[in-house]
Amino acid sequence: MTARRALITGITGQDGSYLAELLLDRGYEVYGLLRRTSTVNFERIAHIQHRIRFLSGDLLDQNSLIGALREARPHEVYNLAAQSFVPASWSQPVLTAEATGLGVTRMLEGIRLVDPEIRFYQASSSEMFGKVRESPQNEQTPFYPRSPYGVAKVYGHFITVNYRESYGLFAVSGILFNHESPRRGLEFVTRKVTDGAARIKLGLAKELRLGNLDVHRDWGFAGDYVEAIRLMLQQAKPEDFVVGTGMSHSVRELVELAFGHLDLDWRQYTVQDEHFFRPAEVEHLVADASKARRLLGWAPKVTFEDLVRMMVDADLARLRAGAT
């Protein structure tokens, strides 16, 4: 029996690394799309790098995507690549629109031209809900994005719906709520907190400067969420799914838990700095993932508390080993 082939964009990122592990364990041939840069960071996939076939391509370049699709001949494409750091989308709104929004169209059009039987997954985001109209948020909740990133994700979401309905592609979107891990980038608030707490514990820093502590997010473990991603492309018909824990926590709770795990009083070390406030804030996100539970049989395994402790312990170990 021929192994299924999957092409992953954003394979060197947090989600891409966990998804590649999962698919390899399932017997897939995994291809990773890499954008040509002077340096490529393989840190997250170093342990499986020898098992992945890498192809050159860029979501800004239609021809490169068509070439990658023709070479890999995938059964499944997982589009995880994006300009994904929300604060950066205000300083780079055009790049965010090109990569996070129009890049989806380029990949979908490539699939339509090369092989319309390919199953396509688009990484949508809870940031699309933005100024939420109802709580919790499900697949029918209206979008009201509050950042250029959120706007670009809405475009990517609806162009996926459009290609599904216009051309009959098996194209789905996973509306994933915040999902974190020790592989999360240091610029994201969860890693900023866990890394900051570890540095203070080891005497490498004296304070941690943060933005709005009162915003609430539905945080889960990225390793759990990639299983939901895979399951979406195994269904009989293409449908979109919200994926989240259904539990909401504030940044303040995150900080208190991370510092408390190291026997530190967070109030002695944290400074709220307006420099880190967003121009337009998303106050409260929480998922209604009942459809994913019902149709995919998916449920998160790692709790918020265990996730934070996992990340703090990983950062502590990394810093003790002399990493920066």
Coordinates of N, CA and C in Angstrom, one line a residue, residues 10 13 22 39 42 49 81 100 109 111 125 129 138 142 149 205 226 233 282 285 304 317 321:
G10 N 5.2 26.0 6.5 CA 5.4 26.4 7.9 C 5.9 25.2 8.8
G13 N 7.9 25.7 12.0 CA 7.3 26.4 13.1 C 6.8 25.5 14.2
L22 N 3.6 13.8 14.0 CA 2.4 13.0 14.0 C 2.2 12.3 12.7
T39 N 19.3 32.2 6.3 CA 19.3 31.1 7.3 C 18.0 30.5 7.6
F42 N 16.1 25.1 11.9 CA 15.6 23.8 11.9 C 15.5 23.3 13.4
Q49 N 14.5 15.8 11.1 CA 14.8 16.5 9.8 C 15.2 15.5 8.7
A81 N 1.8 28.1 7.2 CA 2.7 29.2 7.1 C 1.9 30.5 7.1
T100 N -0.4 35.9 4.8 CA -1.4 35.3 5.6 C -2.7 35.2 4.9
E109 N -5.2 27.9 -5.6 CA -5.2 27.9 -7.1 C -4.2 26.9 -7.6
I111 N -3.4 24.1 -6.2 CA -4.1 22.8 -6.1 C -5.1 22.6 -7.2
S125 N -7.9 31.2 12.6 CA -7.5 31.6 13.9 C -8.6 32.2 14.7
F129 N -12.4 36.2 15.4 CA -13.6 36.6 16.2 C -13.4 38.0 16.8
N138 N -18.3 29.7 18.3 CA -18.3 28.4 17.5 C -18.2 28.7 16.1
P142 N -20.2 35.2 14.2 CA -19.6 36.2 13.2 C -18.2 36.7 13.5
Y149 N -3.6 41.1 11.2 CA -3.5 39.7 11.1 C -4.8 39.0 11.1
A205 N 17.7 37.7 35.0 CA 16.9 38.9 34.8 C 16.3 39.4 36.1
V226 N -2.7 19.4 16.8 CA -2.4 18.9 15.5 C -3.1 17.6 15.2
L233 N -8.9 16.3 7.8 CA -8.7 15.9 6.4 C -9.1 14.4 6.2
V282 N -8.2 42.5 21.7 CA -9.2 41.4 21.7 C -9.2 41.0 23.2
L285 N -11.5 35.6 24.5 CA -11.8 34.5 23.6 C -11.9 33.2 24.3
F304 N -4.5 23.5 31.1 CA -3.8 24.8 31.1 C -2.7 24.8 32.2
A317 N 15.2 24.3 32.0 CA 16.2 23.4 31.6 C 17.1 24.0 30.5
A321 N 21.2 24.9 30.7 CA 22.1 24.3 29.8 C 22.9 25.3 29.0

